[in-house]
Coordinates of C-alpha atoms in Angstrom, one line a residue:
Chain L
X182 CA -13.4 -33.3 -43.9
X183 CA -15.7 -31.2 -46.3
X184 CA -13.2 -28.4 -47.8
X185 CA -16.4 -27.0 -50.2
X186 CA -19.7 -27.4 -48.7
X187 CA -22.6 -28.5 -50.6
X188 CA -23.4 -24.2 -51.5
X189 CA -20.2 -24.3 -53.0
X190 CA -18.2 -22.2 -50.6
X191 CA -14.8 -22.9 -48.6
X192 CA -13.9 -22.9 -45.1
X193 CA -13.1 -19.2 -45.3
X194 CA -16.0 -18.3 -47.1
X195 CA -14.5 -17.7 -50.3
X196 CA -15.5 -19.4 -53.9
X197 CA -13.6 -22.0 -55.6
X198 CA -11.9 -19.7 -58.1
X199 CA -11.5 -16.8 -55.7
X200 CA -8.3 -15.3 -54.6
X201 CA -7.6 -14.3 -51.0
X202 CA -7.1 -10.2 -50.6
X203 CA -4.1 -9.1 -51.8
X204 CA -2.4 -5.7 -50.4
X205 CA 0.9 -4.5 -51.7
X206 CA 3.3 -2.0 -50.5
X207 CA 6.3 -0.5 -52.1
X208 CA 9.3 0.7 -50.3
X209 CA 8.7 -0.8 -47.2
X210 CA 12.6 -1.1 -45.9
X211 CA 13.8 2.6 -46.4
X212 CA 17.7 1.5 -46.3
X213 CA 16.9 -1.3 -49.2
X214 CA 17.5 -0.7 -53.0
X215 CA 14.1 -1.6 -53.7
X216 CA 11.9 -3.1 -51.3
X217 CA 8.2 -4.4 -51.1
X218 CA 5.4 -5.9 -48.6
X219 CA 3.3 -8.4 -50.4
X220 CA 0.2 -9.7 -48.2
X221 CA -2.3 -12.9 -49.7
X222 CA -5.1 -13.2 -46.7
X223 CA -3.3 -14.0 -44.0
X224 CA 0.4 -14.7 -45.3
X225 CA 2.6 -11.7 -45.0
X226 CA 6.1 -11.6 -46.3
X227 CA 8.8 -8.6 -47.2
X228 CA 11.3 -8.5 -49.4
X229 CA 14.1 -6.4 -49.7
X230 CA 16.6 -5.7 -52.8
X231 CA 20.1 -5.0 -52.8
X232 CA 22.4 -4.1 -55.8
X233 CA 23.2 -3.9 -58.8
X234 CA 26.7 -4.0 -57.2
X235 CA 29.9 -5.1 -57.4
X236 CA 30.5 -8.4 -56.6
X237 CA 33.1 -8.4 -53.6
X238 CA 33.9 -12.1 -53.2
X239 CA 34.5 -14.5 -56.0
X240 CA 31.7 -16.8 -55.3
X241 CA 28.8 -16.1 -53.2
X242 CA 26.8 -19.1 -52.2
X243 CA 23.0 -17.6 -52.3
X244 CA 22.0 -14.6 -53.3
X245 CA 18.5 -14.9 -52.3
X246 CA 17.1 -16.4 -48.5
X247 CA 13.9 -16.8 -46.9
X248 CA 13.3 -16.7 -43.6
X249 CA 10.5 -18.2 -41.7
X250 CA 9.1 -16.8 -38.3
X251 CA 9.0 -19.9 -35.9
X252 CA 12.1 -20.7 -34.6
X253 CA 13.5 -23.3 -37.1
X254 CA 17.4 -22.8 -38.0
X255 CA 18.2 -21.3 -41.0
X256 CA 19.6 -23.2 -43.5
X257 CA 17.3 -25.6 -43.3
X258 CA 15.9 -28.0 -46.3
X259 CA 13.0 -26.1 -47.1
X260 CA 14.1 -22.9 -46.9
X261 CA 17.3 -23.8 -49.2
X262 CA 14.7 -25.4 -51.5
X263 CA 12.7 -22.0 -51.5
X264 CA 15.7 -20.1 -52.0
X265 CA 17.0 -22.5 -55.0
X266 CA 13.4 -22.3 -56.5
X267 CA 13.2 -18.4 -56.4
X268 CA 16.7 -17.9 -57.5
X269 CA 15.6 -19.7 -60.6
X270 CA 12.7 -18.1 -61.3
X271 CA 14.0 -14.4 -60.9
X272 CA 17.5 -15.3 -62.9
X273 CA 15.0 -15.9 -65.9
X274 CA 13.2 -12.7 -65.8
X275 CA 16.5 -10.4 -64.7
X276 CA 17.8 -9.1 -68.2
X277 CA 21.2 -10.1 -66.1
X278 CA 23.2 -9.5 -69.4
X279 CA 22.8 -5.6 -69.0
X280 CA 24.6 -5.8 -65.6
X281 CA 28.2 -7.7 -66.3
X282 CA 30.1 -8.5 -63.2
X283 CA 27.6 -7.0 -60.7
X284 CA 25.8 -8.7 -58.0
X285 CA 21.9 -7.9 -56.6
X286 CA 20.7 -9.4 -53.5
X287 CA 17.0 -10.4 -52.9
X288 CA 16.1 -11.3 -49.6
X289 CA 12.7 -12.1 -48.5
X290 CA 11.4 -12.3 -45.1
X291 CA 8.0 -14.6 -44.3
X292 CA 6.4 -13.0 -41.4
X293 CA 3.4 -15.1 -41.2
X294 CA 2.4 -17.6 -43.4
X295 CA -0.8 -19.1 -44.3
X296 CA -0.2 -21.0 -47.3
X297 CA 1.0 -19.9 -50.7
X298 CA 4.3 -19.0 -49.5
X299 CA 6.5 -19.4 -52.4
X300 CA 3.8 -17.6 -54.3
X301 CA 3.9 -14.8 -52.0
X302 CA 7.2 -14.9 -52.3
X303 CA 8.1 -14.7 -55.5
X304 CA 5.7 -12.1 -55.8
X305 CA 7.2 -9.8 -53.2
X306 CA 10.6 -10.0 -54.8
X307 CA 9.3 -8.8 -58.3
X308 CA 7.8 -6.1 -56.5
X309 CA 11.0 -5.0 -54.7
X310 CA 13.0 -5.2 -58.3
X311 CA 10.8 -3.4 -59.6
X312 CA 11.0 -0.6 -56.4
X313 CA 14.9 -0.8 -57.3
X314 CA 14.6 -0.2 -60.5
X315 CA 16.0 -3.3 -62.2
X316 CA 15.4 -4.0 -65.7
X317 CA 13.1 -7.3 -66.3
X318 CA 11.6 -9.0 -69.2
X319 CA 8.5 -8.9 -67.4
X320 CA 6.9 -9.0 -63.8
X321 CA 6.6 -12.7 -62.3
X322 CA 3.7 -13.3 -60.3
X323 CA 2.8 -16.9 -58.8
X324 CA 0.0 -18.5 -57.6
X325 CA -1.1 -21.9 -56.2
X326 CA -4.6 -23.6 -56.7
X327 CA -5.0 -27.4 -55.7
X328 CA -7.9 -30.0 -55.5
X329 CA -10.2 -30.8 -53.1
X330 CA -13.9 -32.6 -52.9
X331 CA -13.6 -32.9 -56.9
X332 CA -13.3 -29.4 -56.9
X333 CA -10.4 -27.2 -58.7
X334 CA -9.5 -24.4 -55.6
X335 CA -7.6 -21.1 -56.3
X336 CA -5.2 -20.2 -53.6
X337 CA -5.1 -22.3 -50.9
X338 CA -4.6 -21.2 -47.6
X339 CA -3.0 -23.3 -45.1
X340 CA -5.5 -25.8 -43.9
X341 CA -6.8 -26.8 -47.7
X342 CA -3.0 -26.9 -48.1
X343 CA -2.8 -29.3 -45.4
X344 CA -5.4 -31.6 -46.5
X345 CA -3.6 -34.0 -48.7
X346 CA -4.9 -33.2 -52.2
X347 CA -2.4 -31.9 -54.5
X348 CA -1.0 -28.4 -54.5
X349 CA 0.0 -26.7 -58.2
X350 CA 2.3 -23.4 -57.8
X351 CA 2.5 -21.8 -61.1
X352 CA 4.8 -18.8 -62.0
X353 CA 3.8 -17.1 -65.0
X354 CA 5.4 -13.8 -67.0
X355 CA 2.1 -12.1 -67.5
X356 CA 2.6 -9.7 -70.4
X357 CA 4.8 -12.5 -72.6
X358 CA 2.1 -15.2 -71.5
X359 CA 5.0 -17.8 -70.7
X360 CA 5.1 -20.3 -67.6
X361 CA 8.7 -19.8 -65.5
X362 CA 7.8 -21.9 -62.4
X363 CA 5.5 -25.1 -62.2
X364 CA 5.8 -27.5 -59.2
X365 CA 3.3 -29.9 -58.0
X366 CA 2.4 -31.6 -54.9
X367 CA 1.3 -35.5 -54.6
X368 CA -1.0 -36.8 -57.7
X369 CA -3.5 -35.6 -60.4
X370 CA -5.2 -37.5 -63.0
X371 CA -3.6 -35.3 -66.3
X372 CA -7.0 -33.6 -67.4
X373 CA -7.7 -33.0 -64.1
X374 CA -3.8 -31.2 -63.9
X375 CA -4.7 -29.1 -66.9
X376 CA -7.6 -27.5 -65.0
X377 CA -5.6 -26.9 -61.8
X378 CA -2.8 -25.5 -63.8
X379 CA -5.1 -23.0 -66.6
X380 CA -7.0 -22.1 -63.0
X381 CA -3.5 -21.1 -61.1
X382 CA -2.7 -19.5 -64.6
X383 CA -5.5 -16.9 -64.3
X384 CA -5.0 -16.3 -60.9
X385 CA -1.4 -15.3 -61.7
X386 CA -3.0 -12.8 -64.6
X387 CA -5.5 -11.2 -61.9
X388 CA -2.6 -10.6 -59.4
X389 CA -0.6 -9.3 -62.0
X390 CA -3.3 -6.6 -62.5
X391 CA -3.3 -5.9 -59.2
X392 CA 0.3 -5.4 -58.7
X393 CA 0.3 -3.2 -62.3
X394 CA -2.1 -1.0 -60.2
X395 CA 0.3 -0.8 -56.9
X396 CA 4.0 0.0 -59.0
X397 CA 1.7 2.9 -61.1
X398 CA 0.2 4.4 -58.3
X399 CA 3.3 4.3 -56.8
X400 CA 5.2 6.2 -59.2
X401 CA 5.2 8.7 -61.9
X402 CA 3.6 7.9 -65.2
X403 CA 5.1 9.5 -68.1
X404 CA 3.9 9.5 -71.4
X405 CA 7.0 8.5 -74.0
X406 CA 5.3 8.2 -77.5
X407 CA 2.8 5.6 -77.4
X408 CA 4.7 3.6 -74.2
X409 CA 3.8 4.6 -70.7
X410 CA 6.9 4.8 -68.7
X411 CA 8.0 4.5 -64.8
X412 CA 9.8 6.7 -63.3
X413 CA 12.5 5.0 -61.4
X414 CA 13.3 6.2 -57.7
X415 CA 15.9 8.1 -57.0
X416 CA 17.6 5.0 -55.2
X417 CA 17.5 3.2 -58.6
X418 CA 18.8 6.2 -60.1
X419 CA 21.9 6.4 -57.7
X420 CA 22.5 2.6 -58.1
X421 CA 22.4 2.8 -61.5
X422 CA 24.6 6.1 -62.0
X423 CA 27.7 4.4 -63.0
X424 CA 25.7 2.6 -66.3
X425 CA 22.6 3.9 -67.5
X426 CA 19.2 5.4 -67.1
X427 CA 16.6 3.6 -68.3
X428 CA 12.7 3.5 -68.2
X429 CA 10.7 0.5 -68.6
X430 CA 7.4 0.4 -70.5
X431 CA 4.6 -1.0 -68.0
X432 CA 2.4 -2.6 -71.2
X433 CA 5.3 -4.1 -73.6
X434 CA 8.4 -3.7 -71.5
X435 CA 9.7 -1.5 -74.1
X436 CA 13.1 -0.5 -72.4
X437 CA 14.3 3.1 -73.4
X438 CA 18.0 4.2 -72.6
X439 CA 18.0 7.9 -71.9
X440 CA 21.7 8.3 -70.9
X441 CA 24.8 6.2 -71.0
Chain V
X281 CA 26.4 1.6 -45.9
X282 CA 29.1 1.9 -47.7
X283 CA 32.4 3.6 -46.1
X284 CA 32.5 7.6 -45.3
X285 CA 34.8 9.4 -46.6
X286 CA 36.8 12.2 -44.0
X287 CA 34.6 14.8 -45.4
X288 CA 31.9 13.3 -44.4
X289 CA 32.6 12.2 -40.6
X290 CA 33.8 15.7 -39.9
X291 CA 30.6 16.9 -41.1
X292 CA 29.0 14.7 -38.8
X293 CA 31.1 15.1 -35.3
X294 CA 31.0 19.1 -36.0
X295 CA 27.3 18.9 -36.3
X296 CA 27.2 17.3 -33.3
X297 CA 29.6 19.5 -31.7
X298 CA 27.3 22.5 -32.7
X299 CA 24.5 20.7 -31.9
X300 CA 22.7 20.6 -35.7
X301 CA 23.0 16.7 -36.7
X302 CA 23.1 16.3 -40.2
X303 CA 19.0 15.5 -40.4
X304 CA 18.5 18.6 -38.4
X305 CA 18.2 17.4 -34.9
X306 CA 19.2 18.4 -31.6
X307 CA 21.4 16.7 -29.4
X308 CA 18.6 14.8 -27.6
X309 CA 16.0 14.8 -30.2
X310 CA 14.1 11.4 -31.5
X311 CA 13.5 11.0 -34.5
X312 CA 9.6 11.0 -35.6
X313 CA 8.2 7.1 -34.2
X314 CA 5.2 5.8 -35.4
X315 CA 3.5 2.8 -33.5
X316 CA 1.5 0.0 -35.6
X317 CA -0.1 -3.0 -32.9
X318 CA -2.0 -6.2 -33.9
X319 CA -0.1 -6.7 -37.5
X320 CA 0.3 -10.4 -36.6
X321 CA -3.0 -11.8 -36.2
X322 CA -1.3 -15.7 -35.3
X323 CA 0.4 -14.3 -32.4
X324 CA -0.8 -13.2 -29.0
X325 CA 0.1 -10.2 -29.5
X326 CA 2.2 -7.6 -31.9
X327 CA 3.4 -4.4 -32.8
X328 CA 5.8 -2.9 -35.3
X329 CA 7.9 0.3 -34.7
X330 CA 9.4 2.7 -36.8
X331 CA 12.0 5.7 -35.8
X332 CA 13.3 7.4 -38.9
X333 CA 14.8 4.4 -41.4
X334 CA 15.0 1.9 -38.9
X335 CA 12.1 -0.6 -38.3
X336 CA 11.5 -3.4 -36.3
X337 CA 8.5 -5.8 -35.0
X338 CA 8.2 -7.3 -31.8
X339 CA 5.6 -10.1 -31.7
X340 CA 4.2 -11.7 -28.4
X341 CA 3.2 -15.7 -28.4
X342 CA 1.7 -17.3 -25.1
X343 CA 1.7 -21.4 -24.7
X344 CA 1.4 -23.2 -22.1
X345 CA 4.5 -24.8 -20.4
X346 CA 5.9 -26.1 -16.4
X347 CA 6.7 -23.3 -14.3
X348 CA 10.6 -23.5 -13.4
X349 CA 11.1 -25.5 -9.9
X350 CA 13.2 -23.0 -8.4
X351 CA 10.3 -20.5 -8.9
X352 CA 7.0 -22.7 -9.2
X353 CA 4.8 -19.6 -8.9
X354 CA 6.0 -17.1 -11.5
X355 CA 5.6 -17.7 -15.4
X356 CA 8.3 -17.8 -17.8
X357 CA 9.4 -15.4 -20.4
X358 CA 12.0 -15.8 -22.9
X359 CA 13.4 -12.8 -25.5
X360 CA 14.8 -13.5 -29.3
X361 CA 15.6 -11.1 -31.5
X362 CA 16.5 -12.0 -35.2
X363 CA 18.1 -9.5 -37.7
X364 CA 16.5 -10.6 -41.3
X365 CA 18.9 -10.1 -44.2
X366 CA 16.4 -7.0 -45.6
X367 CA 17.6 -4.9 -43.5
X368 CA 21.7 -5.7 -43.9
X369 CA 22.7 -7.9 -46.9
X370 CA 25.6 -8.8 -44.1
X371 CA 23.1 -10.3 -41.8
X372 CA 22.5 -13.5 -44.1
X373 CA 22.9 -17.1 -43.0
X374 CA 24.8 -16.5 -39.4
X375 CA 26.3 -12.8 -40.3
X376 CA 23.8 -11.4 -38.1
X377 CA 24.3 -13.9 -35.3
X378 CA 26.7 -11.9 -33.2
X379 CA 24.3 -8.7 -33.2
X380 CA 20.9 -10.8 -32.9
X381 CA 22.6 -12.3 -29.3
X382 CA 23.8 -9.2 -28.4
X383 CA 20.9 -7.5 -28.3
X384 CA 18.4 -10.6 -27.0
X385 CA 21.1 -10.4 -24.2
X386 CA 20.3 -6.3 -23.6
X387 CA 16.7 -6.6 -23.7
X388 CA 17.1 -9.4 -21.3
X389 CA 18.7 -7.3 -18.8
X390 CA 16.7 -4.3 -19.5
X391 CA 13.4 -6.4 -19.0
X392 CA 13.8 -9.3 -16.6
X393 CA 15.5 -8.9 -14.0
X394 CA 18.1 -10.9 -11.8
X395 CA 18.1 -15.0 -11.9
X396 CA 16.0 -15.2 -9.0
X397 CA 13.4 -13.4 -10.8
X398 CA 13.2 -10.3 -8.5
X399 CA 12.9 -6.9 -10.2
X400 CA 11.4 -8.2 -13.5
X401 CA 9.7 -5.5 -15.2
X402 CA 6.9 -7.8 -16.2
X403 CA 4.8 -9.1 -13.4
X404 CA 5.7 -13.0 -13.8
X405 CA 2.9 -14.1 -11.0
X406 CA 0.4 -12.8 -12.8
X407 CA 0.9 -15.4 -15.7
X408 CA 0.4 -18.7 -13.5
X409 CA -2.2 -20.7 -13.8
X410 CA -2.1 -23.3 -11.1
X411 CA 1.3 -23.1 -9.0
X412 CA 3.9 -25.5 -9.4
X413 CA 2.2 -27.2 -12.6
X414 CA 0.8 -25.3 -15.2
X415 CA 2.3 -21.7 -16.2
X416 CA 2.2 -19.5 -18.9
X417 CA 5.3 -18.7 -21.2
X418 CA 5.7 -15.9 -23.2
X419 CA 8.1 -16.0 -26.1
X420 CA 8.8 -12.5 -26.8
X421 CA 10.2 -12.5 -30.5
X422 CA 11.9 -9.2 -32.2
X423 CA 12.9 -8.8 -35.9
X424 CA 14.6 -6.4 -37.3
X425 CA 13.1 -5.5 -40.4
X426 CA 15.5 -2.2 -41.7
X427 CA 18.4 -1.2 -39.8
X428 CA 19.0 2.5 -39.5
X429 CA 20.8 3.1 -36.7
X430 CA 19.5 2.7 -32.4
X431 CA 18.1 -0.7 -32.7
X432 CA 18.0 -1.4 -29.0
X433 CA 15.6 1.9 -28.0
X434 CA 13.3 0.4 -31.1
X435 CA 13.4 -3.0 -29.6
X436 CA 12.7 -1.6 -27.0
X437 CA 9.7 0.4 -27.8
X438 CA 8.2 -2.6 -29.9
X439 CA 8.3 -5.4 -27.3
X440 CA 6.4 -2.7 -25.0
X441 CA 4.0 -1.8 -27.5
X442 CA 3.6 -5.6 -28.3
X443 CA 2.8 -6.5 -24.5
X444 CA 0.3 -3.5 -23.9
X445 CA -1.5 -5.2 -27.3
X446 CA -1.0 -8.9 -25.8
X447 CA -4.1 -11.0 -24.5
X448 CA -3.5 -14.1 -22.5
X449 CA -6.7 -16.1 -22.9
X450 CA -8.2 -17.1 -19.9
X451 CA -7.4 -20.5 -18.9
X452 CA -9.8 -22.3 -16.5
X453 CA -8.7 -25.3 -14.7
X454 CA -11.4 -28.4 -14.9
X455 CA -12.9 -29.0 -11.2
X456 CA -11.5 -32.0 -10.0
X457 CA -8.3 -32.5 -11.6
X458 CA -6.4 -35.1 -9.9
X459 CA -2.8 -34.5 -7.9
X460 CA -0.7 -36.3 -10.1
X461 CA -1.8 -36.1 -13.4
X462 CA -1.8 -33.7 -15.8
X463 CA -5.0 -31.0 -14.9
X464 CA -7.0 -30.0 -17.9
X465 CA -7.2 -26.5 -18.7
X466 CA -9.6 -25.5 -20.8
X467 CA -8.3 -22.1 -22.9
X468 CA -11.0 -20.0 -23.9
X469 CA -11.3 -18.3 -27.0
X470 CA -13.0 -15.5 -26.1
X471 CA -12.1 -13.6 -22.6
X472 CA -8.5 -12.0 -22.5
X473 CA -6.4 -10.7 -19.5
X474 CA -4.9 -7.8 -20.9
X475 CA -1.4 -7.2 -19.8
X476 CA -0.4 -4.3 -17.7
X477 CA 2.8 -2.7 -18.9
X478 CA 3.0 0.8 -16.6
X479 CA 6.1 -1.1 -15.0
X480 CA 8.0 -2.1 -18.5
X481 CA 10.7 0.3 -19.1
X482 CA 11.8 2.0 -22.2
X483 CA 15.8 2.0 -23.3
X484 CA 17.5 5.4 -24.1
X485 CA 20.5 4.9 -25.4
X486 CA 23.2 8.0 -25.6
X487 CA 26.1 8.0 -27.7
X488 CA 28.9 9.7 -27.2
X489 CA 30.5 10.9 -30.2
X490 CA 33.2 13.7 -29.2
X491 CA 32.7 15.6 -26.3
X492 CA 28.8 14.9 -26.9
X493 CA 26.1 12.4 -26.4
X494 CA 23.2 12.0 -28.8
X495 CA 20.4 10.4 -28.4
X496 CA 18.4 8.0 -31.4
X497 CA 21.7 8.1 -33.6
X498 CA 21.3 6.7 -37.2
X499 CA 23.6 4.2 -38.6
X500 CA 26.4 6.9 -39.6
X501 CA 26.1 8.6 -36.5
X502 CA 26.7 4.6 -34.7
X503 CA 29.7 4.7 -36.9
X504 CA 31.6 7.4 -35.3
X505 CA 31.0 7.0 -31.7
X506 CA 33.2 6.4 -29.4
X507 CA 31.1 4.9 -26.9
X508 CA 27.3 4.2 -26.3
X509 CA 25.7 3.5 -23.1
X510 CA 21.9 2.2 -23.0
X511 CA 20.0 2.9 -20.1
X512 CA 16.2 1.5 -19.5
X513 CA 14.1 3.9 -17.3
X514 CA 11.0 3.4 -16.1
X515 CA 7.9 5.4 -15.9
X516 CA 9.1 6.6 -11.5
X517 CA 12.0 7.2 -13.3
X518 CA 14.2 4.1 -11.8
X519 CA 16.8 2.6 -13.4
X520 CA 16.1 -0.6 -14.6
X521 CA 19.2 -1.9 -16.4
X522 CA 22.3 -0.4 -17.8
X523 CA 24.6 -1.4 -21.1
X524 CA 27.6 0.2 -21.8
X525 CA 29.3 -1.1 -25.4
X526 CA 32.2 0.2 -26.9
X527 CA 35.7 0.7 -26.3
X528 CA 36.8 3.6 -25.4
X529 CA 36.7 4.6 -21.6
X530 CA 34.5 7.0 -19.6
X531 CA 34.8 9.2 -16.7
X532 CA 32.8 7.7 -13.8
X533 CA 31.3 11.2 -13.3
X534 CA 30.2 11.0 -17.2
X535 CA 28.3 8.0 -17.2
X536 CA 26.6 9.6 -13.9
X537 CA 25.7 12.6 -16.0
X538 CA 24.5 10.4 -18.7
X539 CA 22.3 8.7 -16.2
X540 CA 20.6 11.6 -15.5
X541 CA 20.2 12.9 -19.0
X542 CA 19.0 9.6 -20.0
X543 CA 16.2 10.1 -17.0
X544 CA 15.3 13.4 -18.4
X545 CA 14.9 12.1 -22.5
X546 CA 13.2 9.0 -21.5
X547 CA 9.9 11.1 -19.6
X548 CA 9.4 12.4 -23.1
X549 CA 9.7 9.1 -24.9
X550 CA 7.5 7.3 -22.2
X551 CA 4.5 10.1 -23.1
X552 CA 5.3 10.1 -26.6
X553 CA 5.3 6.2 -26.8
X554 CA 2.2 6.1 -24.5
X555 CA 0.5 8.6 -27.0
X556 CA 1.4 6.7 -30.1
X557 CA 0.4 3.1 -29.0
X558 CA -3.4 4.2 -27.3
X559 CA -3.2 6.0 -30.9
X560 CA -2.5 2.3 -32.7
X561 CA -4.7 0.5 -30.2
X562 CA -7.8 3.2 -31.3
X563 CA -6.8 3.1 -35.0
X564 CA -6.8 -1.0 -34.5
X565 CA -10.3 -1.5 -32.9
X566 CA -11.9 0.6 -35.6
X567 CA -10.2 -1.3 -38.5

């Protein structure tokens, strides 16, 4: 099946190095600490953040789940593998150490999927940290691209996902310019994975300009010295009332404490 | 939500007492709704409803499937609801089992009728396609996105909002199908029956907290009732299905005067939810 006709255009019309339309919302789930709706084309999914709090029992098997629409149970393989793969990637940009003995709960929520749903997801949940207020090194945003018809395609959507070719999901932090998540799909001749991978790299950078965009429209911009600061809500303030205050620089994740 | 102190749920049961709720409502005030429809694009069709905090999405899928053999020419519907951890952290894994079956099991009642299929608020002869072999089935699906508090009424509200905004393509049947076989049925893309939902009912629900009832209560309102009863009225203002939950015990003559109450509310949510989903059908075509 021809995935890039000859005029160099996908099935939905899009070029090769093209994301789908992204649309972001913040505070989506009112009751949530921090809560966002991340769409990619057609794949829709919510996520919703509880916490910092305390933790109430002594081990708590997963903090994070993902939910898919059609009926399958929870609990099963993929969705644990998700939830494992998620966990990982947000436990490396969570400054954890500034929140001893405290729990937070991410929960995401597919409603429709069409491809690229661990990137969407992983994208939602920085989102709804950063809706809560959470201090993070750095946003994460994620991407796929894959290749098909000896072309290198940015974000595939569910049927180019389908195809057979390979599928590379990148996870990036975009300010520090470091890879957190790489997984890949069936096989790739190694120059060949270098373009793939640098492709999904940029896509991650152009989302993370986009989401930039959504969390500053979103909220107040302050001018501290030379760092731009967001203003957190006045959920994160609540959550947060028993340790600290703190702002976090947009451009250099500069974190200022302004009260103990 | 974390516990109340005693402060706090006296503040609430004297508001209701003096009728000033602690957002400022009446007694029998809803909180403001707003109706979205088509947010699913996959599924038949979909809507999402919000009423204060609390949100929830009801999406409509049609397949085809056999019709039952006890009632060959009616079409099937079935009704899920899920609660997704974002709106309780309690409602991971199986937590929210026990609530997701008890209120599939409400909207059941509220919506289809008896076992033998009479009094079904949704006209199930109007989804057959040829009797005894080929029927549609409509898997109603509700999530519940954030919890705030009158979950049912939003359920509700969504699944009618979804079937007003649900198109069952029009199936034709190839000429010359044989008895026994399976007939082919072509589904065409383009031509849609639109549903007719003047006969699906809406669900008040009153709580009685006190000596009161309120209606719409928000999760710390849920908290201190003693008893909730959930009535679904229709637009001729018959009774379609009744839920009582809770505990404590009511006067027969009470739930009677509910009844009525419930009758009077539910005329102003009918127009009110009629208003907002031609509102989200309009905003919808233009988009």
């Amino acid at each position: 099946m021809e995935f890039v006709n000859p005029e160099g255009l996908r099935l939905d019309g899009r070029r090769p190095t093209e994301l789908r339309q992204i649309r972001a919302e913040l505070g989506a789930v009112a009751k949530a600490d921090g809560s966002a709706v991340f769409e990619m084309g057609n794949t829709k999914v919510i996520a919703a953040v509880y916490g910092p709090r305390e933790v109430r029992f002594e081990y708590s098997m997963a903090n994070f789940s993902t939910g898919d629409r059609m009926r399958r149970p929870k609990g099963d393989r993929r969705s644990t593998e998700i939830s494992l793969v998620l966990r990982q990637t947000m436990e490396a940009c969570i400054m954890t150490h500034l929140m001893p003995r405290s729990q937070i709960d991410i929960f995401v929520q597919v409603l429709q999927a069409d491809g690229g749903t661990r990137s969407a997801c992983i994208n939602a949940a920085s989102l709804a940290l950063a809706d809560a207020g959470i201090p993070m090194r750095d946003l994460v945003t994620s991407c796929s691209a894959g290749y098909l018809n000896s072309t290198p395609l940015l974000d595939l959507n569910y049927v180019e996902d389908s195809a057979g070719g390979a599928d590379v999901t990148v996870g990036i932090f975009p300010k520090l310019d470091k890879v957190t998540l790489l997984q890949m799909d069936a096989k790739l001749p190694l120059d060949i994975f270098e373009n793939v991978m640098q492709l999904a790299t940029e896509g991650c950078k152009a989302i993370a300009t986009e989401l930039r965009e959504v969390s500053n429209l979103m909220k107040e911009i302050n001018i501290v010295g030379e760092h731009k600061a967001i203003g957190i809500s006045a959920r994160g303030i609540k959550s947060y009332a028993r340790w600290f205050r703190l702002q976090l620089c947009p451009d250099c994740c500069y974190t200022q404490f302004l009260s103990p | 939500m974390l516990g109340l102190s005693l402060g706090e749920k006296q503040f609430i049961k004297g508001g209701i007492a003096q009728d000033l709720r602690s957002d400022g409502r009446k007694r029998l005030t809803y909180r403001p709704i707003s109706v979205e429809t088509g947010i699913i694009p996959q599924a038949s069709g979909s809507a999402r409803v919000r009423m204060g905090a609390t949100e929830v999405i009801a999406s409509v899928k049609a397949e085809l499937g056999r019709p039952s053999p006890l009632q060959p020419d009616k079409g099937k519907v079935a009704i899920y609801v899920d609660c997704s951890p974002t709106a309780e952290p309690t409602f991971e894994g199986r937590g929210g089992e026990e609530l997701s079956t008890e209120l599939s099991v409400a909207l059941q009642r509220c919506l289809l009728g008896g076992k033998s299929g009479a009094g079904a608020a949704i006209d199930l002869s109007s989804l057959v396609v040829i009797e005894g072999k080929i029927c549609w089935d409509l898997y109603i699906d509700g999530l519940v996105v954030s919890s705030d508090g009158n979950l049912l009424d939003a359920l509700g509200a969504a699944i009618k909002a979804a079937l007003s905004n649900t198109g069952i393509p029009r199936a034709n049947v190839a000429s010359g199908a044989s008895g026994d076989g399976q007939p082919e049925v072509d589904i065409s893309d383009e031509e849609f029956l639109q549903f007719d939902t003047s006969g699906v009912p809406v669900i008040v629900t009153l709580t009685k907290v006190g000596k009161h009832y309120i209606v719409d209560a928000t999760a710390e309102e849920e908290s201190q009732m003693s008893s909730a009863v959930s009535i679904s009225v229709n637009r001729q203002g018959h009774i379609c299905g009744l839920t009582k939950r809770g505990g404590a015990g009511l006067d027969p003559s009470i739930i009677l005067d509910m009844i009525s109450v419930a009758k009077h509310v539910s005329e102003q949510l009918i127009n009110k939810l009629d208003s907002e989903i031609a509102a989200a059908e309009a905003d919808e075509e233009e988009s």
